[in-house]
PDB file of C-alpha atoms in Angstrom:
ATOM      1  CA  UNK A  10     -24.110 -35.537 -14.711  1.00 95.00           C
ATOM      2  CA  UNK A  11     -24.199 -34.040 -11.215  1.00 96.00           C
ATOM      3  CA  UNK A  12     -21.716 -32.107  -9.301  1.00 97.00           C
ATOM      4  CA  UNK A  13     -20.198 -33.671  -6.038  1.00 97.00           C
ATOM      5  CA  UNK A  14     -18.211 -30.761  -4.445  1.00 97.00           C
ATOM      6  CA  UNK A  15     -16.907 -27.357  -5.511  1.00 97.00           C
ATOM      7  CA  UNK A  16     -13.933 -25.705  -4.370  1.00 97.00           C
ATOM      8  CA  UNK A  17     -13.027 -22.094  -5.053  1.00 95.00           C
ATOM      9  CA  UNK A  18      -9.383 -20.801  -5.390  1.00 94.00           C
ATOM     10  CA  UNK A  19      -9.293 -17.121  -5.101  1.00 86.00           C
ATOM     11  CA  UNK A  20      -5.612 -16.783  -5.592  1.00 81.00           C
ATOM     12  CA  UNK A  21      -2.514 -18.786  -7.215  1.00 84.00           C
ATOM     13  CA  UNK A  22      -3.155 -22.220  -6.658  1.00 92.00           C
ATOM     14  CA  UNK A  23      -1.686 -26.171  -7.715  1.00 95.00           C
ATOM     15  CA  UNK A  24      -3.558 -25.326 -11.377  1.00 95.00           C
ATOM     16  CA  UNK A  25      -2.962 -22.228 -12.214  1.00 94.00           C
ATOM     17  CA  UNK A  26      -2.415 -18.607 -11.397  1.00 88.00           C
ATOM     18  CA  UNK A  27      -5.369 -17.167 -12.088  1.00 89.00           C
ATOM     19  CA  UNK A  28      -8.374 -17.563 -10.174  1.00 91.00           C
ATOM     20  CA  UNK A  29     -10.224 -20.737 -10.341  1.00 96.00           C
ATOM     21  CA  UNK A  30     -12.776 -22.859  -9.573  1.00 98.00           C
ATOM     22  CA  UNK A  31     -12.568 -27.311  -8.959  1.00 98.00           C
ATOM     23  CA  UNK A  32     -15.899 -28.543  -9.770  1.00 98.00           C
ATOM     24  CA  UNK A  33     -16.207 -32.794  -8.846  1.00 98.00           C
ATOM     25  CA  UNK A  34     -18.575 -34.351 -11.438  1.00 98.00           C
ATOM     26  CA  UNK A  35     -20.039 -37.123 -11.634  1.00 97.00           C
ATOM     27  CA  UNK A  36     -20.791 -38.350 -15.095  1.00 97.00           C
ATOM     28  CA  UNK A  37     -23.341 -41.299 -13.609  1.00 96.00           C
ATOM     29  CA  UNK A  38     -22.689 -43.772 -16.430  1.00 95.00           C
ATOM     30  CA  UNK A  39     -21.464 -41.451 -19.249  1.00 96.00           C
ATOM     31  CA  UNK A  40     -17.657 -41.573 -19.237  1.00 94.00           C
ATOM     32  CA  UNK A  41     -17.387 -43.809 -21.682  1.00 94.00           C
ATOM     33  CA  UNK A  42     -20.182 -42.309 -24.324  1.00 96.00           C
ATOM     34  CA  UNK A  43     -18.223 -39.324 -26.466  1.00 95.00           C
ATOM     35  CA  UNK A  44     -20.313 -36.470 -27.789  1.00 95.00           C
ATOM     36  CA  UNK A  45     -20.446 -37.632 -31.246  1.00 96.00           C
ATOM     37  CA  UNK A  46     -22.693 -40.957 -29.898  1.00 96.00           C
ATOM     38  CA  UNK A  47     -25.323 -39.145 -28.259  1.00 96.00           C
ATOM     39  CA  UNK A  48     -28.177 -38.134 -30.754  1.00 96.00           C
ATOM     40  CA  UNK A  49     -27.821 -34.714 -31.362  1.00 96.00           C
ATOM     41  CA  UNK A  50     -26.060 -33.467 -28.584  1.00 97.00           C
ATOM     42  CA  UNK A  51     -23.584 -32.049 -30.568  1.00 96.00           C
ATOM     43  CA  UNK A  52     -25.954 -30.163 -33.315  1.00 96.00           C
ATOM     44  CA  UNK A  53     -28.140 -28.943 -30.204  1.00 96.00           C
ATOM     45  CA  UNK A  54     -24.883 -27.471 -27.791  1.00 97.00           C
ATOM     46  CA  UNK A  55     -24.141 -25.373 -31.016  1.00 97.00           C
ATOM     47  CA  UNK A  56     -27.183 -24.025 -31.334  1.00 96.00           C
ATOM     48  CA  UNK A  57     -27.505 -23.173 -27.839  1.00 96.00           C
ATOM     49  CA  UNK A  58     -23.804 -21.563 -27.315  1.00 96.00           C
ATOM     50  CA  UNK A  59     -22.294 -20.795 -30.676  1.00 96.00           C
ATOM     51  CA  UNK A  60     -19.409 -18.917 -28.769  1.00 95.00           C
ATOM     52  CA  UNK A  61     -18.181 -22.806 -28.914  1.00 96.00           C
ATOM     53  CA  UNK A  62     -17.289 -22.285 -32.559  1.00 94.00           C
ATOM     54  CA  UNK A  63     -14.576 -20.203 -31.398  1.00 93.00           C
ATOM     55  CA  UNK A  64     -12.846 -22.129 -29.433  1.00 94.00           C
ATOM     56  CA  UNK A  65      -9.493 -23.603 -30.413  1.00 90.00           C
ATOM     57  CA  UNK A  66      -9.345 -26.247 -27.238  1.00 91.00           C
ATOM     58  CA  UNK A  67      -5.632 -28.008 -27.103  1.00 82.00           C
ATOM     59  CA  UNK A  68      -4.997 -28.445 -31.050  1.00 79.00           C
ATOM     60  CA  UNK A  69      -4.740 -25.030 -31.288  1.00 83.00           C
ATOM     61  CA  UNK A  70      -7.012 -24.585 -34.436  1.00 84.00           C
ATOM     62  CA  UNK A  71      -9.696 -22.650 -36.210  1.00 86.00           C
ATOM     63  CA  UNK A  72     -12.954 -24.306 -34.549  1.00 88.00           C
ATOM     64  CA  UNK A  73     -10.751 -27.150 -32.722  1.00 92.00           C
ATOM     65  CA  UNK A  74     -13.598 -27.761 -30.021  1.00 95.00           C
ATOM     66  CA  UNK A  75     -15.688 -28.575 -32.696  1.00 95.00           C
ATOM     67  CA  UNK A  76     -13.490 -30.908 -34.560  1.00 95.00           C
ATOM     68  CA  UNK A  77     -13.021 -32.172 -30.714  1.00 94.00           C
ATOM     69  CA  UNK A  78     -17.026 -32.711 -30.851  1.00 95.00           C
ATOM     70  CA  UNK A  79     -16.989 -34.489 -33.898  1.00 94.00           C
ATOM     71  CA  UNK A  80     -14.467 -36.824 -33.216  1.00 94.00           C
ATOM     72  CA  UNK A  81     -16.029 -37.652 -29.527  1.00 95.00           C
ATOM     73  CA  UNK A  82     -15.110 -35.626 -26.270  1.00 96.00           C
ATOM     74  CA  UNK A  83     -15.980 -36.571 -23.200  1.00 94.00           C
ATOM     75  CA  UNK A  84     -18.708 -34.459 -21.531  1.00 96.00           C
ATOM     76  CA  UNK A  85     -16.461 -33.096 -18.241  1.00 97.00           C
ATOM     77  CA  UNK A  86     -14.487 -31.591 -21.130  1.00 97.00           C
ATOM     78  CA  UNK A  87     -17.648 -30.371 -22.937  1.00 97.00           C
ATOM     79  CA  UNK A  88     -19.133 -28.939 -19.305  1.00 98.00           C
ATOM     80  CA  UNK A  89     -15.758 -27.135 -19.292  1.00 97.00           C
ATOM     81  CA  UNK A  90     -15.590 -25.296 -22.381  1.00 97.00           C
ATOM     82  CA  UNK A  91     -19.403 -25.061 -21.974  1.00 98.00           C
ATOM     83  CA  UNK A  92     -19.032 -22.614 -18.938  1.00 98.00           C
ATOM     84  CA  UNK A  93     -16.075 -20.992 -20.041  1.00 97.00           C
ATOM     85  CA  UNK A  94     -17.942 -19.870 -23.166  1.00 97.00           C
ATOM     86  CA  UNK A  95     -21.031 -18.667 -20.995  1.00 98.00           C
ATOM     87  CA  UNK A  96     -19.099 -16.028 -18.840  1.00 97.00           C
ATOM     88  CA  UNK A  97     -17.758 -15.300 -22.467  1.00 96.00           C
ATOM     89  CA  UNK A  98     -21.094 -14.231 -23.257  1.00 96.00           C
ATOM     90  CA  UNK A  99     -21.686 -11.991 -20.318  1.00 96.00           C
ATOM     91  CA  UNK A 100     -18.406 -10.292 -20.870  1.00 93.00           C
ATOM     92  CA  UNK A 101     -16.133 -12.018 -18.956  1.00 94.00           C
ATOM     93  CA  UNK A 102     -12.534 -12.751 -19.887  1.00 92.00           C
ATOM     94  CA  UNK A 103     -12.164 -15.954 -18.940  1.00 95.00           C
ATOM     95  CA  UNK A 104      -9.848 -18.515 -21.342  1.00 94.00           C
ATOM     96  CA  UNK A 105      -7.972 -21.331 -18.551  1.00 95.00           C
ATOM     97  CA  UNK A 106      -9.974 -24.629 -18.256  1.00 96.00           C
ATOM     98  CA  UNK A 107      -9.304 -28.590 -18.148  1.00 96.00           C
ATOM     99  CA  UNK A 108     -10.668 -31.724 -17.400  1.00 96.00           C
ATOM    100  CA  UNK A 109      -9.104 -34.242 -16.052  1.00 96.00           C
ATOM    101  CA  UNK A 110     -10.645 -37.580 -14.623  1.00 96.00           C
ATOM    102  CA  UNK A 111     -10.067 -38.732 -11.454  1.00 97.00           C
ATOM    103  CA  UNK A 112     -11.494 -42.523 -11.506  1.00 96.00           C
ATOM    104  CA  UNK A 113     -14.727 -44.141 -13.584  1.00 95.00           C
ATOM    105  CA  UNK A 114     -17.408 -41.488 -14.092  1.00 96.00           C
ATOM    106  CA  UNK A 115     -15.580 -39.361 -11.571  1.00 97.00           C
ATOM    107  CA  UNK A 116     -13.652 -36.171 -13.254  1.00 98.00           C
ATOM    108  CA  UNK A 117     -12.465 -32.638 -11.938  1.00 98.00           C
ATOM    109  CA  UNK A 118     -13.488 -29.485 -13.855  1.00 98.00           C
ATOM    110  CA  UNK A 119     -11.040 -26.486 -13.640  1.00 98.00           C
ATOM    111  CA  UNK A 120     -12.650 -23.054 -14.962  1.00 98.00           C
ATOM    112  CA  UNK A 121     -10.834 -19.767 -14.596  1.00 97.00           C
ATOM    113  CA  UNK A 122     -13.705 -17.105 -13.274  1.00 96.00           C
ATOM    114  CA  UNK A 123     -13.728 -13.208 -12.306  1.00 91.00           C
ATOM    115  CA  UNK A 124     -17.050 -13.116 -10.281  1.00 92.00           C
ATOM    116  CA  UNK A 125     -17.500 -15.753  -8.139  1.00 93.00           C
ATOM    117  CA  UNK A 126     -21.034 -16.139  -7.055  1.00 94.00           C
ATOM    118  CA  UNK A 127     -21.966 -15.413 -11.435  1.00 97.00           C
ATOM    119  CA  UNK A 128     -19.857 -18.063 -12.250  1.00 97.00           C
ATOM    120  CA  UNK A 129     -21.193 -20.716  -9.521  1.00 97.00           C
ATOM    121  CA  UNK A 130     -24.538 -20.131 -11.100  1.00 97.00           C
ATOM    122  CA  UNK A 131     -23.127 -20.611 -14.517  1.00 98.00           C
ATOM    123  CA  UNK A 132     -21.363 -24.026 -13.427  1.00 98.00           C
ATOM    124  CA  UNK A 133     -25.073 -24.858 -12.104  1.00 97.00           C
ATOM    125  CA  UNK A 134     -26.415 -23.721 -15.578  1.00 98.00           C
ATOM    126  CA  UNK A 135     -23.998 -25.685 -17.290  1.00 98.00           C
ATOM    127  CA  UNK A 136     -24.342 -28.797 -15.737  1.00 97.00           C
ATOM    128  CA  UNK A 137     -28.234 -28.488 -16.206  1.00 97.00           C
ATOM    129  CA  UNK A 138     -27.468 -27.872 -19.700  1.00 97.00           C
ATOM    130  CA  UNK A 139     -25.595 -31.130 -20.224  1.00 97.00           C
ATOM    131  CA  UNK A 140     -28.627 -33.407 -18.466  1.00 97.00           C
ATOM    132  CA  UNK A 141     -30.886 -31.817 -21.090  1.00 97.00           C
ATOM    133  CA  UNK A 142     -28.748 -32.402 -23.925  1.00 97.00           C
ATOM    134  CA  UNK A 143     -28.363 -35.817 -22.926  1.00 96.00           C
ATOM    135  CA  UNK A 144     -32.212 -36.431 -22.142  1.00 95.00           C
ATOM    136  CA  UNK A 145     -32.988 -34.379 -24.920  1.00 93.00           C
ATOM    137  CA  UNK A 146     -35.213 -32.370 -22.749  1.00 94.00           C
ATOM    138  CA  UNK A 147     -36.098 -28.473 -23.407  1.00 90.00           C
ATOM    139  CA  UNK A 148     -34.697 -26.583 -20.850  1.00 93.00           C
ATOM    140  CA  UNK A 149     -35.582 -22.840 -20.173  1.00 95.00           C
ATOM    141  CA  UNK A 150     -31.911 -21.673 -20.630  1.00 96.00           C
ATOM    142  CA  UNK A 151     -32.646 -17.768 -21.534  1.00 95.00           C
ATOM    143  CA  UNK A 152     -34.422 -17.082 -18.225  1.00 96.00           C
ATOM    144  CA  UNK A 153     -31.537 -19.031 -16.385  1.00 96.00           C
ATOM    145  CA  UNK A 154     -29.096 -17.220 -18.181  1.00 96.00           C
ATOM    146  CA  UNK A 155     -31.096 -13.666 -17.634  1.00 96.00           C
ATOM    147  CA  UNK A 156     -31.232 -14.545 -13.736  1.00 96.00           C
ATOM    148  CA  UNK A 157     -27.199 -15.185 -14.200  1.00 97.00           C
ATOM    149  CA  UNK A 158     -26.826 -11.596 -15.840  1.00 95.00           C
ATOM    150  CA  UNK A 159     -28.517 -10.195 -12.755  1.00 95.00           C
ATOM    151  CA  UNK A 160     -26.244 -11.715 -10.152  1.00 95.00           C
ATOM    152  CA  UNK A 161     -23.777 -10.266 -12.361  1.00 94.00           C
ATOM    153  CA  UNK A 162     -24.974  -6.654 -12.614  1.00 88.00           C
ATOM    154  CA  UNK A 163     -24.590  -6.789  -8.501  1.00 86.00           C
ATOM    155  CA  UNK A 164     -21.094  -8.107  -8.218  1.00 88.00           C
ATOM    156  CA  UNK A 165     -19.520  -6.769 -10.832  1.00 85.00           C
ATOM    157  CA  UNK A 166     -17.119  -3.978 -10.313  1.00 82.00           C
ATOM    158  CA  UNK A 167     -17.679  -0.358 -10.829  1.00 81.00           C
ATOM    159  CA  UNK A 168     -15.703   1.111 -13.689  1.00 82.00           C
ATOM    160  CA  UNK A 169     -13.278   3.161 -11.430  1.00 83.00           C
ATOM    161  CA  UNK A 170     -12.123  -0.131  -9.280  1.00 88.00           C
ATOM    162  CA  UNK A 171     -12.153  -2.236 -12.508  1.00 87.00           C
ATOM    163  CA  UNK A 172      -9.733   0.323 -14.528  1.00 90.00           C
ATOM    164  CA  UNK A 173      -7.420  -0.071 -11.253  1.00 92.00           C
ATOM    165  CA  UNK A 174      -7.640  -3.824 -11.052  1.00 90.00           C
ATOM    166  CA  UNK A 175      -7.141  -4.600 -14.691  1.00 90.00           C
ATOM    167  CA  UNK A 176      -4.204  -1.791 -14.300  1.00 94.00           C
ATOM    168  CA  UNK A 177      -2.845  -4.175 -11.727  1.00 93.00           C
ATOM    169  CA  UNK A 178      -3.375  -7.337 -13.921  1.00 87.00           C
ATOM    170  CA  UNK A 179      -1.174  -6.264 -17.058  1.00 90.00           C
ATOM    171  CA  UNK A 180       1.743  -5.549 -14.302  1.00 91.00           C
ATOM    172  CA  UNK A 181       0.959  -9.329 -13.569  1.00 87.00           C
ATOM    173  CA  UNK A 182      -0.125  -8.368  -9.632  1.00 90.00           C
ATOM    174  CA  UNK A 183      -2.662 -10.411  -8.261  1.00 86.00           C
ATOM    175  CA  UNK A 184      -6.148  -9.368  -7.142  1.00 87.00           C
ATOM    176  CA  UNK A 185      -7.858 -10.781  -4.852  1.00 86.00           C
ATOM    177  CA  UNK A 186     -12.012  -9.665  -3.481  1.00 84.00           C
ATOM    178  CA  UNK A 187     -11.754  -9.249   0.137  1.00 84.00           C
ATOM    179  CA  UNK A 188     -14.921 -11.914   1.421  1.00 76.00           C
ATOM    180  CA  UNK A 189     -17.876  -9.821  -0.524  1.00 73.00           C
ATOM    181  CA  UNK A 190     -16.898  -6.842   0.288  1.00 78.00           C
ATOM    182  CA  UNK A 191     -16.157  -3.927  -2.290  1.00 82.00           C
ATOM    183  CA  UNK A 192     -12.258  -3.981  -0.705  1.00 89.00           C
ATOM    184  CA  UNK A 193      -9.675  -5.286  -3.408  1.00 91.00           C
ATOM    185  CA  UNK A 194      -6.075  -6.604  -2.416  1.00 92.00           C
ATOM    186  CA  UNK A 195      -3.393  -5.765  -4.790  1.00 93.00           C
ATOM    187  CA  UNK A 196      -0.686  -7.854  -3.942  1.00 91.00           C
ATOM    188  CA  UNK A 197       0.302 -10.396  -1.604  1.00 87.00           C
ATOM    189  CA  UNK A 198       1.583 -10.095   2.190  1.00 86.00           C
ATOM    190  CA  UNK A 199       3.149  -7.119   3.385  1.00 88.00           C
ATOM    191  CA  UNK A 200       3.584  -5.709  -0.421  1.00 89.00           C
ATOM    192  CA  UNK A 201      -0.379  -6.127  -0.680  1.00 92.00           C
ATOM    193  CA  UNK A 202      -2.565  -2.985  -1.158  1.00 93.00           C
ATOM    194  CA  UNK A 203      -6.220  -2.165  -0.325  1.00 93.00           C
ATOM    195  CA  UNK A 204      -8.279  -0.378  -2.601  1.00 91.00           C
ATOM    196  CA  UNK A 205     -12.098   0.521  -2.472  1.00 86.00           C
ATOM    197  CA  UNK A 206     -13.306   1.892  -5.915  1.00 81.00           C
ATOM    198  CA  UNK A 207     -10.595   4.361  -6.060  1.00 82.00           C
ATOM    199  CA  UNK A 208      -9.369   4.780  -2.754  1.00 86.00           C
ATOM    200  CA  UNK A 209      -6.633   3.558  -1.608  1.00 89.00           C
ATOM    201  CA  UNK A 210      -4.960   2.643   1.824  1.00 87.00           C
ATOM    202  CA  UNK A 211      -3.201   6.639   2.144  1.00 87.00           C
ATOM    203  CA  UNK A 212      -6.364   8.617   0.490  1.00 88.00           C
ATOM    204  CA  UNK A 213      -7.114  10.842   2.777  1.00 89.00           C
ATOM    205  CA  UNK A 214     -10.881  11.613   3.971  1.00 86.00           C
ATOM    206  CA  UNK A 215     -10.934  15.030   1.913  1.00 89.00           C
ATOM    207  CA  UNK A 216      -9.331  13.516  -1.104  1.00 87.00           C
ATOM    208  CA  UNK A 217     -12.495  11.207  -1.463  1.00 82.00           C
ATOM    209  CA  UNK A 218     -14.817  13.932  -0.290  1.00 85.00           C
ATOM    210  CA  UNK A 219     -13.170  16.125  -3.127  1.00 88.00           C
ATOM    211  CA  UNK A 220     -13.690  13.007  -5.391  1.00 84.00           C
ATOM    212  CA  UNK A 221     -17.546  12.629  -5.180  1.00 85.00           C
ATOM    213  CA  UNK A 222     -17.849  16.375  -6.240  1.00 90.00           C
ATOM    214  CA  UNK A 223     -17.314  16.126  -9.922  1.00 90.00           C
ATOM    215  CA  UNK A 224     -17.438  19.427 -10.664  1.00 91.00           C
ATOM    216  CA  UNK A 225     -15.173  20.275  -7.967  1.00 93.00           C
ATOM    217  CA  UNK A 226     -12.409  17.390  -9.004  1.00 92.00           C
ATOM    218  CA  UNK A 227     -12.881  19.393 -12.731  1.00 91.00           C
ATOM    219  CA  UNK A 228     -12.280  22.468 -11.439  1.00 92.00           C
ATOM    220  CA  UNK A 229      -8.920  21.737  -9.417  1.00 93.00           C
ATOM    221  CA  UNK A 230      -7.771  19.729 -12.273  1.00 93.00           C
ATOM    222  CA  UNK A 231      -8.223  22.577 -14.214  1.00 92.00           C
ATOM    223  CA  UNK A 232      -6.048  24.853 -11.819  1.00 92.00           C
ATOM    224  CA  UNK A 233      -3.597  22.260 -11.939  1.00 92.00           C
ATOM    225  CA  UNK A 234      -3.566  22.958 -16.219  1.00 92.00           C
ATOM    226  CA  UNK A 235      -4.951  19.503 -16.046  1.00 94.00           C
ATOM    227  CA  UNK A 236      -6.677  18.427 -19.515  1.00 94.00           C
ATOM    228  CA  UNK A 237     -10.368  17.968 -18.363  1.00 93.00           C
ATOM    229  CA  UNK A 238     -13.810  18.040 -20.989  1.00 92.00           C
ATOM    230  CA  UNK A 239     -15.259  20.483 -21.400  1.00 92.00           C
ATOM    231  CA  UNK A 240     -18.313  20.630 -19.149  1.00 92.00           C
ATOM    232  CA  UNK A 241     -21.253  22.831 -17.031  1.00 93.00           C
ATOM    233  CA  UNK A 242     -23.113  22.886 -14.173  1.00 93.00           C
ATOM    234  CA  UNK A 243     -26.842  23.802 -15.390  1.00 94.00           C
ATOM    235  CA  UNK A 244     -29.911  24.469 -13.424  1.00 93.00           C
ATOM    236  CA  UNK A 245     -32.457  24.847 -15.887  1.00 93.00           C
ATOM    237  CA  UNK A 246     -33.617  23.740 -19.280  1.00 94.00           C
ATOM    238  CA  UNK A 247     -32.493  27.099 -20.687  1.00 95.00           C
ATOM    239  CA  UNK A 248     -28.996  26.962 -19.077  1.00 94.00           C
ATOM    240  CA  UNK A 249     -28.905  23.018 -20.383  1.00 95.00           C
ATOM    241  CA  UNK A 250     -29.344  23.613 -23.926  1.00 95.00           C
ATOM    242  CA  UNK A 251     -27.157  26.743 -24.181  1.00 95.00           C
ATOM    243  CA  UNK A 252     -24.697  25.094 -22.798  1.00 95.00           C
ATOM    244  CA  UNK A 253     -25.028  21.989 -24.984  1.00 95.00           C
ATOM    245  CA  UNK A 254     -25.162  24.361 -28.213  1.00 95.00           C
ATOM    246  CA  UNK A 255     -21.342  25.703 -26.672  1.00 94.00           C
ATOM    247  CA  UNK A 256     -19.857  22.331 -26.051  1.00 95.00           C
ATOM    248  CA  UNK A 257     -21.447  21.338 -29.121  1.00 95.00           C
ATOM    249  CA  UNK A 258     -22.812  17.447 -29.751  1.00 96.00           C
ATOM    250  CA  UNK A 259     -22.784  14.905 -28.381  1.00 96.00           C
ATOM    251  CA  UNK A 260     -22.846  15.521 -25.086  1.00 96.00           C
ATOM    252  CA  UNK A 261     -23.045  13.498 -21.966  1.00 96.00           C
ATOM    253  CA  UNK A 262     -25.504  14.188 -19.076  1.00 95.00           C
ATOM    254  CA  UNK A 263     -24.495  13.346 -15.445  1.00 93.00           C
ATOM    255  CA  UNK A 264     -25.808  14.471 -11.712  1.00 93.00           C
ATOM    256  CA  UNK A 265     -22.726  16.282  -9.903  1.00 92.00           C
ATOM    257  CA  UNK A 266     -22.150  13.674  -7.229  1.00 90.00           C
ATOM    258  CA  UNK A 267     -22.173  10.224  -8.019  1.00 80.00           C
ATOM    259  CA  UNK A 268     -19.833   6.820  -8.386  1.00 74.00           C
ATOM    260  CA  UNK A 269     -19.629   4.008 -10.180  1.00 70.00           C
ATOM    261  CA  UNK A 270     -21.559   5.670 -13.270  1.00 76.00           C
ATOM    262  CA  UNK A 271     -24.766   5.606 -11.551  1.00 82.00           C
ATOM    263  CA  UNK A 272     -27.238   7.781 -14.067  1.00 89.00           C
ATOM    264  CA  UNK A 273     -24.225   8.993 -16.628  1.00 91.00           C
ATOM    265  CA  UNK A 274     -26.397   9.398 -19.640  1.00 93.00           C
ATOM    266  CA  UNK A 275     -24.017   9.094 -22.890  1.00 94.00           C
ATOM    267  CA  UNK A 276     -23.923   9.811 -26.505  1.00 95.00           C
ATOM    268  CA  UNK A 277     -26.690  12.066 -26.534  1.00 96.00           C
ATOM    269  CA  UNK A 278     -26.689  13.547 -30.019  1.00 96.00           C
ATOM    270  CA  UNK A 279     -28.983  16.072 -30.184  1.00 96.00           C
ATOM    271  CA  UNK A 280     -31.701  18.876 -28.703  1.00 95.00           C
ATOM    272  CA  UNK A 281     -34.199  16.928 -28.344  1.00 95.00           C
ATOM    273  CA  UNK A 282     -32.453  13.857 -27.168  1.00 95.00           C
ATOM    274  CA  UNK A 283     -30.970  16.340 -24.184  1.00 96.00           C
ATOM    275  CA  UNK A 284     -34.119  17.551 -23.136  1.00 95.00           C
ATOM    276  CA  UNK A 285     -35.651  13.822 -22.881  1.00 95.00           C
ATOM    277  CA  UNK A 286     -32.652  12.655 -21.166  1.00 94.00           C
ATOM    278  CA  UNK A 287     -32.811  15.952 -18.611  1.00 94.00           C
ATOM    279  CA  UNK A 288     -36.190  14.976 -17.783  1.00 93.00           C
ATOM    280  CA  UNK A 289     -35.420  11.134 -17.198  1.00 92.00           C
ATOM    281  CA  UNK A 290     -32.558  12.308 -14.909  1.00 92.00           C
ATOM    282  CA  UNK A 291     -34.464  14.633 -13.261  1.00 91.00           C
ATOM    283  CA  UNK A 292     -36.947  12.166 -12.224  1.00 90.00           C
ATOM    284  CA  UNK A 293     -34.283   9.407 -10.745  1.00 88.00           C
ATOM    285  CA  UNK A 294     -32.634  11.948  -9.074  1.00 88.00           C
ATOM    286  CA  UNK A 295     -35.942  12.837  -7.622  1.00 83.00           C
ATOM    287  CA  UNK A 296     -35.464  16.736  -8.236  1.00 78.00           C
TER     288      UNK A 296
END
């Protein structure tokens, strides 16, 4: 199997609303050979991805994919769930897929996706997944899938932006990534809405000044009779853990400014998991 052309749609499109992605296969000499006649393909994919077993596919049943598999599917429609069930994995929501074929060994793969450069690599992944099954070849799928998780850990949103987008989601407005930019579009033509992490089109410079100081947000919240936690600014070890025993465990550790949740250390249960988790601050924040 080898891919002939991609072809990304980053808003609604002719298959679906969500965002998705056309991969062209070709399944060079395959589309007639179902999954159930090539020596343990099936038995091997299930090892490999057992997310599979959860799939219902178009009967709509407990395990359907795999009743799919044992009655012979054709491998575009095995590549499909394949990758569906990989950003699965890492995290991603992802359900929409189909495969349809065009002519021969030529068929079109539609996968939903979040992160587009992740889930390119996946669809590589994938398809290098299917020659090995097919060859019955070893391939060295837990490094490929580590390198995946890394491309993911730099595009994917920060928790502030991704609250805001998935927000915008359940009130069924789209969301579109501005090229690769940080810059989300909520919304379509002159309804549509830029946001970057939190800020928005009307924030105004000294709102996101204000917003970087977390102690200073907490503190005009709290003027406001704002619920906030309950928190302190410390400046030594003896300030840290009297002010832990007066919040009382656990606690959570954080540097003042910051986004994203860059060095929030959570969950931290007791004295002497503070006082390791003060020093391992103290030494990224390089004070």
């Amino acid at each position: 199997m080898k891919i002939i052309q991609k072809r990304i749609y980053e808003g609604k499109n002719i298959y679906s609303h969500k965002k998705c992605i056309r991969i062209d296969v070709d399944l060079e000499g395959y589309c007639e050979t179902p999954s159930n006649k090539i020596p343990n393909f099936n038995f091997n994919l299930l090892k490999i991805i057992p997310e599979l077993n959860e799939h219902r596919c178009g009967i709509d049943e407990d395990r359907g994919f795999v009743k799919r598999l044992e009655e012979g599917t054709y491998l575009a429609h095995v590549c499909e769930h394949t990758i569906i069930a990989l950003q699965n994995r890492l995290g991603i929501d992802v359900a929409y897929g189909k495969a349809r074929e065009i002519e021969g060994d030529f068929y079109y793969i539609i996968v939903q996706y979040e992160y587009k450069k992740t889930t390119l690599e996946i669809i590589n992944l994938a398809i290098d997944l299917m020659n090995s099954l097919i060859k019955q070849e070893a391939i060295n799928f837990e490094e490929r899938l580590s390198f995946v998780r890394s491309i993911l850990l730099k595009e994917e949103i920060g928790p502030s932006t991704k609250a805001i987008c998935n927000a915008a989601k359940e009130y069924n407005l789209p969301v579109i990534q501005l090229a690769n930019s940080g810059i989300y579009q909520i919304g379509y033509g002159k309804m549509g809405r830029l946001i970057e992490a939190t800020i928005g089109e009307k924030t105004s410079c000294l709102s996101a000044d204000i917003s970087c100081d977390k102690l200073l947000t907490k503190q005009l919240l709290e003027i406001q009779n704002i619920p906030v936690a309950q928190g302190y600014k410390v400046f030594n070890i003896v300030d840290l853990l009297k002010k832990a025993d007066e919040i009382g465990y656990p606690v959570v550790l954080k540097p003042q400014f910051g986004s994203k949740g860059k060095n929030v250390l959570l969950n931290i249960q007791n004295e002497k998991q503070l006082l390791k988790s003060y020093e391992v601050l103290k030494k990224k924040l390089k004070i």
